[in-house]
PDB file of N, CA and C in Angstrom:
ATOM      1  N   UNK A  15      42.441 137.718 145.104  1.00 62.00           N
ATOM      2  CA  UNK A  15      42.376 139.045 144.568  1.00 62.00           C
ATOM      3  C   UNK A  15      41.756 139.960 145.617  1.00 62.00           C
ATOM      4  N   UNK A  16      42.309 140.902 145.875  1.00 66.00           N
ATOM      5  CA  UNK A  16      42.109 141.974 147.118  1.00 66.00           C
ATOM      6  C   UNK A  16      40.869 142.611 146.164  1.00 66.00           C
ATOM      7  N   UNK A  17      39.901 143.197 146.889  1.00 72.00           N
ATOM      8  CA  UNK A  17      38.807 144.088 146.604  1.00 72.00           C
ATOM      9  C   UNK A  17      38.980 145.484 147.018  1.00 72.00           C
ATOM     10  N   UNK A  18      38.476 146.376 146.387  1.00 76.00           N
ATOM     11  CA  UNK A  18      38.788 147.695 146.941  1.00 76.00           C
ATOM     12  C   UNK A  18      37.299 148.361 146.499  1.00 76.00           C
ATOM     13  N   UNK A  19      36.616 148.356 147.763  1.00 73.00           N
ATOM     14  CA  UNK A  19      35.270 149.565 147.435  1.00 73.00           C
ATOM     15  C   UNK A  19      35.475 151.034 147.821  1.00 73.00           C
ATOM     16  N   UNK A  20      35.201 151.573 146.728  1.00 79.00           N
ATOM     17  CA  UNK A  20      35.102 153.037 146.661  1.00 79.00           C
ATOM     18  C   UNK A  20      34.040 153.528 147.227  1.00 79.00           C
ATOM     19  N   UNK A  21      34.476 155.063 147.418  1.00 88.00           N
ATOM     20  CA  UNK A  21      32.700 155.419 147.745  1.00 88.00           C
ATOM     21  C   UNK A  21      31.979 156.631 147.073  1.00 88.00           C
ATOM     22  N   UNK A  22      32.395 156.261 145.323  1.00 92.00           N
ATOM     23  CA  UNK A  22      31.759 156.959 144.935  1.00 92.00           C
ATOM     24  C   UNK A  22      30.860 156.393 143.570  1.00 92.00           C
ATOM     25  N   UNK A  23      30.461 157.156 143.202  1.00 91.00           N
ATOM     26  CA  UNK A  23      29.538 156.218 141.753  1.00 91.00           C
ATOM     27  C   UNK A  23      29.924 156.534 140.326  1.00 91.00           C
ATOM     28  N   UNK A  24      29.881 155.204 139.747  1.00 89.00           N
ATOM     29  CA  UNK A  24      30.253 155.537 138.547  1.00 89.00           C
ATOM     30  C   UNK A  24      30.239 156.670 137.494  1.00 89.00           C
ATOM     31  N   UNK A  25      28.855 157.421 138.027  1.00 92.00           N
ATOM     32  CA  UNK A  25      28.404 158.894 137.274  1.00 92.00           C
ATOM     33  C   UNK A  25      29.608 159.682 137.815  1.00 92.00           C
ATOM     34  N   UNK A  26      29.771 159.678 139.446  1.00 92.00           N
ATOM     35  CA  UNK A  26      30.421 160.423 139.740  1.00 92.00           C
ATOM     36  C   UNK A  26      31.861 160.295 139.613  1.00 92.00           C
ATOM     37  N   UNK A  27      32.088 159.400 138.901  1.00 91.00           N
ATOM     38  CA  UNK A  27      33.808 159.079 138.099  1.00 91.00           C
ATOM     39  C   UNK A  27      33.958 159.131 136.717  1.00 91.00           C
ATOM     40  N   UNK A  28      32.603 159.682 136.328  1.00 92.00           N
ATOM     41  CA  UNK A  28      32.783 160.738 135.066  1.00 92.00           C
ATOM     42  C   UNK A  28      32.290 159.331 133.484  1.00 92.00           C
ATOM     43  N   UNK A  29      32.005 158.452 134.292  1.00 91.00           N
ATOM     44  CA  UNK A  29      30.805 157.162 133.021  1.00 91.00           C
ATOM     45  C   UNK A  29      30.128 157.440 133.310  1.00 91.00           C
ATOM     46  N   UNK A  30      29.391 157.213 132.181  1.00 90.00           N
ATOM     47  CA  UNK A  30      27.912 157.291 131.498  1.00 90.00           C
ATOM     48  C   UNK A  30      27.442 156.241 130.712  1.00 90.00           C
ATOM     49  N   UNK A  31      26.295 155.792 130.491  1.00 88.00           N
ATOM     50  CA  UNK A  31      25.961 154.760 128.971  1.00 88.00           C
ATOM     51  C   UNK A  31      25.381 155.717 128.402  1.00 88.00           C
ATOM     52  N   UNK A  32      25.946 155.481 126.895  1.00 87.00           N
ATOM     53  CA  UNK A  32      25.486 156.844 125.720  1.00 87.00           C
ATOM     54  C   UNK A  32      24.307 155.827 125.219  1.00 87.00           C
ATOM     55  N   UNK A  33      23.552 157.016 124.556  1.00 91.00           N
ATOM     56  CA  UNK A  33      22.175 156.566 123.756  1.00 91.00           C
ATOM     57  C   UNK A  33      22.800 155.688 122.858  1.00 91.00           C
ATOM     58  N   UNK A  34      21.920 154.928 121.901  1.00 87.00           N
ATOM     59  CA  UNK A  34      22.043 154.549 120.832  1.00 87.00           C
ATOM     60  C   UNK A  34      22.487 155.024 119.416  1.00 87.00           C
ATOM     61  N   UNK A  35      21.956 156.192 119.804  1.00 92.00           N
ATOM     62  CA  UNK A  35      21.615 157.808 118.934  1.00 92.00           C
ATOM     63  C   UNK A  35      23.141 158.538 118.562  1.00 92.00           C
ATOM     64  N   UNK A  36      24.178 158.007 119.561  1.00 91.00           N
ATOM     65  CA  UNK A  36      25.271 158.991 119.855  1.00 91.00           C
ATOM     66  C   UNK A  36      25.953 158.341 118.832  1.00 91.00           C
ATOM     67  N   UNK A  37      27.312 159.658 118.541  1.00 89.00           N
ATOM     68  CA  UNK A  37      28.672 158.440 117.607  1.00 89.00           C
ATOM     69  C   UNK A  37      29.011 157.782 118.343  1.00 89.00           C
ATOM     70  N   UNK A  38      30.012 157.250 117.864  1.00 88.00           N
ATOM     71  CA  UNK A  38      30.787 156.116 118.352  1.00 88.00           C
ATOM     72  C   UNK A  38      31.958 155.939 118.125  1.00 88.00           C
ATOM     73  N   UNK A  39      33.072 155.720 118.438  1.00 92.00           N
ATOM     74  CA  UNK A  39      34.213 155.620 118.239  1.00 92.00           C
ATOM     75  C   UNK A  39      34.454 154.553 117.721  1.00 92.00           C
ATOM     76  N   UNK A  40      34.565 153.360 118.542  1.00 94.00           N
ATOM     77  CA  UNK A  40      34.640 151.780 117.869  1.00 94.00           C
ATOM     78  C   UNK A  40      33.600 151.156 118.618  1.00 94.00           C
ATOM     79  N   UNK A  41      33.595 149.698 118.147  1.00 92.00           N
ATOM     80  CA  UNK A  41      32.401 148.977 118.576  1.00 92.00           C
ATOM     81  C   UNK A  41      33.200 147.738 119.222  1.00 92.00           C
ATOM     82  N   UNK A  42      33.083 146.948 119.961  1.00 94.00           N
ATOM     83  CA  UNK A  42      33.604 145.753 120.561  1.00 94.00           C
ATOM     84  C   UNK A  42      32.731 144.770 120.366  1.00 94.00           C
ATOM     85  N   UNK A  43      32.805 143.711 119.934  1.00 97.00           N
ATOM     86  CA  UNK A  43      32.352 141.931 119.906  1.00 97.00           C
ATOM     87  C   UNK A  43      32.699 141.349 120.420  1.00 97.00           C
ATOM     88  N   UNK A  44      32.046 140.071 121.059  1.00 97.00           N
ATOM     89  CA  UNK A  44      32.798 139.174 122.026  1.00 97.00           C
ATOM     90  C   UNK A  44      32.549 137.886 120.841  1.00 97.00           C
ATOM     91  N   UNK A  45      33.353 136.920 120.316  1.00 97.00           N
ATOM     92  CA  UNK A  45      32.925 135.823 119.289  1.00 97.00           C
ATOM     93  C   UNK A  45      32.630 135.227 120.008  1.00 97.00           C
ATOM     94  N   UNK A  46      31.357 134.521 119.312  1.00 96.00           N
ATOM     95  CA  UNK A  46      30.251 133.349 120.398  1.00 96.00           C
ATOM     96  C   UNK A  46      30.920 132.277 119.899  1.00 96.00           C
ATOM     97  N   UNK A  47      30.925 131.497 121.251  1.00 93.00           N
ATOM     98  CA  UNK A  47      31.649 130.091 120.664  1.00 93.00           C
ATOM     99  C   UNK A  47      31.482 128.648 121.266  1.00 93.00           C
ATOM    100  N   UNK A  48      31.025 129.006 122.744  1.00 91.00           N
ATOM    101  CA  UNK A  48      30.617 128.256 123.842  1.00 91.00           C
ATOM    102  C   UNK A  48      29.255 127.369 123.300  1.00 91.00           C
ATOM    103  N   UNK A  49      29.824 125.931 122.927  1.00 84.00           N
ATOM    104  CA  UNK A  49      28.242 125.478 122.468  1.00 84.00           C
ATOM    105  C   UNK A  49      27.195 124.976 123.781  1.00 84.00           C
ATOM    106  N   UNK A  50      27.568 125.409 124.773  1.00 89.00           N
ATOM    107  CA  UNK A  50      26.167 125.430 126.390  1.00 89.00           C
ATOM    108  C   UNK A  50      25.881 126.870 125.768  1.00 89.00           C
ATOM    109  N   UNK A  51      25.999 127.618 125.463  1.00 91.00           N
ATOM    110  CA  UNK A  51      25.421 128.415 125.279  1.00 91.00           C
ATOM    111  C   UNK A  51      24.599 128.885 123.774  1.00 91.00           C
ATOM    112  N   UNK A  52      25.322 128.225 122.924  1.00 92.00           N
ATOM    113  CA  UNK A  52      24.834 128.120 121.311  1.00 92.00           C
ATOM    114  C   UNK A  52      24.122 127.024 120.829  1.00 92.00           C
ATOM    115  N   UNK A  53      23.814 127.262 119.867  1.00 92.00           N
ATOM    116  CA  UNK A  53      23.441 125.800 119.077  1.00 92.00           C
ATOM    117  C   UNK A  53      24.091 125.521 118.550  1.00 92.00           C
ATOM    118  N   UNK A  54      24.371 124.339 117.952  1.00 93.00           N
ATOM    119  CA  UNK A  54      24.603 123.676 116.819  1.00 93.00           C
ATOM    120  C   UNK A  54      26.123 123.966 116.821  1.00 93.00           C
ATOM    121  N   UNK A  55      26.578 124.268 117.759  1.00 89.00           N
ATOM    122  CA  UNK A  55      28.890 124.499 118.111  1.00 89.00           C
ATOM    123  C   UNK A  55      28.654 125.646 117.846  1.00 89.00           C
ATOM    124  N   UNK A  56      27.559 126.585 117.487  1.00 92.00           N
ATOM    125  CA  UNK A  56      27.821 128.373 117.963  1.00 92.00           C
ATOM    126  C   UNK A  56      27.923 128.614 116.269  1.00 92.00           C
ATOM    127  N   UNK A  57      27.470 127.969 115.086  1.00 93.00           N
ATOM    128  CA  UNK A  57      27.953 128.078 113.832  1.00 93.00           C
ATOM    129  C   UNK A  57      27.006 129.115 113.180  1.00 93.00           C
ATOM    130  N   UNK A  58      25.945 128.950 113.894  1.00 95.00           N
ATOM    131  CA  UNK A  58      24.527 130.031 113.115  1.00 95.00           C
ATOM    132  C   UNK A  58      24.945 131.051 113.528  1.00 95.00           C
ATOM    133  N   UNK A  59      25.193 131.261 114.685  1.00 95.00           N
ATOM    134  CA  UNK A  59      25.196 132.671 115.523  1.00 95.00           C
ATOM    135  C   UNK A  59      26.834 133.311 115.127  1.00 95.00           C
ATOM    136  N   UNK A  60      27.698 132.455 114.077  1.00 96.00           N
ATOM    137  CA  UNK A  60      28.661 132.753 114.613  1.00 96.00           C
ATOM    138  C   UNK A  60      29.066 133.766 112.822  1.00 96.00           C
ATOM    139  N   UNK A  61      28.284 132.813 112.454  1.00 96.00           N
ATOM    140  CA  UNK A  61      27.749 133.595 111.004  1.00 96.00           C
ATOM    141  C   UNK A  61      27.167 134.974 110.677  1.00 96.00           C
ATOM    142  N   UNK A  62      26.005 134.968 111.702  1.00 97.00           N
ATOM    143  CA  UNK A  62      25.717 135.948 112.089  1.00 97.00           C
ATOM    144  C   UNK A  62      26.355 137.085 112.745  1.00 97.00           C
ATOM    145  N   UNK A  63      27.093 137.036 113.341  1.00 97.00           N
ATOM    146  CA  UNK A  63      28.274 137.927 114.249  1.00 97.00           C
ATOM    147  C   UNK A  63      29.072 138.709 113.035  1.00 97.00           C
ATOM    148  N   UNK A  64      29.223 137.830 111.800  1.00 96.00           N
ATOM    149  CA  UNK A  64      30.176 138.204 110.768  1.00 96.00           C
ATOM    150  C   UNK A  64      29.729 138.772 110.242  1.00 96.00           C
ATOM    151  N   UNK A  65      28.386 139.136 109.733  1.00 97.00           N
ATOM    152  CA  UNK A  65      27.524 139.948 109.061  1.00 97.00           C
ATOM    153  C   UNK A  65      27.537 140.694 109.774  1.00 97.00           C
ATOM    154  N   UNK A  66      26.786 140.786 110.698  1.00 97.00           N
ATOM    155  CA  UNK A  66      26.791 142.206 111.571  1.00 97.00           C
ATOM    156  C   UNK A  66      27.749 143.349 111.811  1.00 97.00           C
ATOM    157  N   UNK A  67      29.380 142.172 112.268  1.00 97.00           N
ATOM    158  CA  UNK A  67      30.253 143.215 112.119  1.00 97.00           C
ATOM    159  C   UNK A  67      30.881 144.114 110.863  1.00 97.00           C
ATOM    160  N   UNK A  68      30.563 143.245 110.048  1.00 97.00           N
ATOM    161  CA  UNK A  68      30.894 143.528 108.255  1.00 97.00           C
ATOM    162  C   UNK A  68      29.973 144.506 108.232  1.00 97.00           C
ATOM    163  N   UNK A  69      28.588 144.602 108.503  1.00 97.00           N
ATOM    164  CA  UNK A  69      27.744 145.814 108.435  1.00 97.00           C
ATOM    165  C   UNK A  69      27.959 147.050 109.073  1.00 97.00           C
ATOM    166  N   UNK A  70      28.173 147.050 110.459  1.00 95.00           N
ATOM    167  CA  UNK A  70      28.810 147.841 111.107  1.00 95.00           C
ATOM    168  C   UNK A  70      29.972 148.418 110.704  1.00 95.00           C
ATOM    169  N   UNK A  71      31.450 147.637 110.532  1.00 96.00           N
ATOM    170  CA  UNK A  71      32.416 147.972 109.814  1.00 96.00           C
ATOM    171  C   UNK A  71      32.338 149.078 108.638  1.00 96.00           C
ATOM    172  N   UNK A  72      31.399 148.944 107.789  1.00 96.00           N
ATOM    173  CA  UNK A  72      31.052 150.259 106.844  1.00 96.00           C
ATOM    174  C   UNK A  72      31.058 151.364 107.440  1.00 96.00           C
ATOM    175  N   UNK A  73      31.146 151.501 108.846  1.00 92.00           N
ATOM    176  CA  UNK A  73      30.734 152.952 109.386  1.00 92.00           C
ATOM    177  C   UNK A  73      31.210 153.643 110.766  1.00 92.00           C
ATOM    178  N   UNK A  74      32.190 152.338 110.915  1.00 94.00           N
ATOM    179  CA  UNK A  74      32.374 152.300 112.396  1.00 94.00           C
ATOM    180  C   UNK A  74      33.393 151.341 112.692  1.00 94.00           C
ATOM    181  N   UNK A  75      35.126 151.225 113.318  1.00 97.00           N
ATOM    182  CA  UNK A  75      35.721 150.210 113.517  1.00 97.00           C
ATOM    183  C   UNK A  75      35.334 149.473 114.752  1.00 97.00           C
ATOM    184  N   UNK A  76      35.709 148.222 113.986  1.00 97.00           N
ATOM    185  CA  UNK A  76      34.884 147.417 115.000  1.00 97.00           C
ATOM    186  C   UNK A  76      36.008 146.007 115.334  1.00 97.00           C
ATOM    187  N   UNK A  77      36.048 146.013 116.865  1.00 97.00           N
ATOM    188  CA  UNK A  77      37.159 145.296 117.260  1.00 97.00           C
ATOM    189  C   UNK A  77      36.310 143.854 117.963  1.00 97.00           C
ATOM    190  N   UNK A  78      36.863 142.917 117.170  1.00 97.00           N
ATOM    191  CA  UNK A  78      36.311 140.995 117.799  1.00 97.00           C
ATOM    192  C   UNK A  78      37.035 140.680 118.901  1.00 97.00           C
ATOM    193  N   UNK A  79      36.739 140.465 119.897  1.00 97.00           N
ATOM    194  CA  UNK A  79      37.283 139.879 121.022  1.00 97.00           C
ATOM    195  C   UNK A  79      37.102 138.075 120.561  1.00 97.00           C
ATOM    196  N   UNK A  80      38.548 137.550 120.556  1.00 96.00           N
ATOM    197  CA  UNK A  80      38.466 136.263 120.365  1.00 96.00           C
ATOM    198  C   UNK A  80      39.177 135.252 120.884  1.00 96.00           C
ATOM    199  N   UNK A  81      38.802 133.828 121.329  1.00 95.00           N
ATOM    200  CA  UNK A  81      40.035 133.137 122.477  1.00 95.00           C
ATOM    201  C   UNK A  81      40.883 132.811 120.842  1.00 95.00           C
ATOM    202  N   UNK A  82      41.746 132.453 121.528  1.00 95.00           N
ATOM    203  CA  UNK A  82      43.036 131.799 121.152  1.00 95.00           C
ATOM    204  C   UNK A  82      42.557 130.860 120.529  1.00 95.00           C
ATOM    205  N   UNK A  83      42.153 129.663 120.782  1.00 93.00           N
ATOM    206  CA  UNK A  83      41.239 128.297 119.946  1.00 93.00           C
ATOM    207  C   UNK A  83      40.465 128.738 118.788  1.00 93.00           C
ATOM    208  N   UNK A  84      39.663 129.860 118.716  1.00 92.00           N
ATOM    209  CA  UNK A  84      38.949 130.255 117.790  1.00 92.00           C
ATOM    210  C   UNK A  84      39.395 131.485 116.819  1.00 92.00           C
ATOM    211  N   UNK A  85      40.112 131.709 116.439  1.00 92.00           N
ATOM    212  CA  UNK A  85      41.011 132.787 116.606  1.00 92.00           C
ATOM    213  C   UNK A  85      40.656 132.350 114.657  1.00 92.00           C
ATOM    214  N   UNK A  86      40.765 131.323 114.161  1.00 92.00           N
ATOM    215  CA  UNK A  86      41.206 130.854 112.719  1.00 92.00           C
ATOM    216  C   UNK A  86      39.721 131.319 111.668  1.00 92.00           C
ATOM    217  N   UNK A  87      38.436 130.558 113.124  1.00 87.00           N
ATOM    218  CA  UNK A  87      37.230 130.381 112.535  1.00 87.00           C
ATOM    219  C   UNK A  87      37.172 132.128 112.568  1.00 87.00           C
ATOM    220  N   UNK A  88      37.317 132.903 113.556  1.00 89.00           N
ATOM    221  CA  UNK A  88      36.758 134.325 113.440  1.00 89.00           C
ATOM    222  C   UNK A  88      36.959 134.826 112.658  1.00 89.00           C
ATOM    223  N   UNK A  89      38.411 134.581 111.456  1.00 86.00           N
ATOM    224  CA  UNK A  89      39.121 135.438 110.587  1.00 86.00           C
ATOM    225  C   UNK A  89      38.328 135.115 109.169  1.00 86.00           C
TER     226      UNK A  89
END
């Protein structure tokens, strides 16, 4: 993969990170699933992810990023 450095900065290509404070358009999730990185096959945390987005969802669309393998458990 060829690299290409620019020479300017992200501010100056017109991003920003918004406050917390700001709206929002949609929200993005990545589903945890990797058990080196989870406990227990990622099942607590993965529970958790579902609540959160279900909470969020009341107010805000909210899009799950999910592999292919896990695709059944996320739904």
């Amino acid at each position: 993969m060829a690299k290409r450095i620019i020479g300017t900065t992200p501010k100056e290509d017109g991003f920003r990170m918004p406050g917390e404070f700001e709206a929002q358009d949609q929200i993005f999730m990545i589903w945890p699933e990797r058990p080196d990185n989870w406990r227990d096959g990622a099942k607590p945390v993965q529970i958790a992810f579902t609540n959160v987005a279900k909470a969020i969802s009341r107010f805000t669309p909210v899009t799950m990023l999910v592999s292919q393998s896990q695709y059944q458990n996320a739904r």
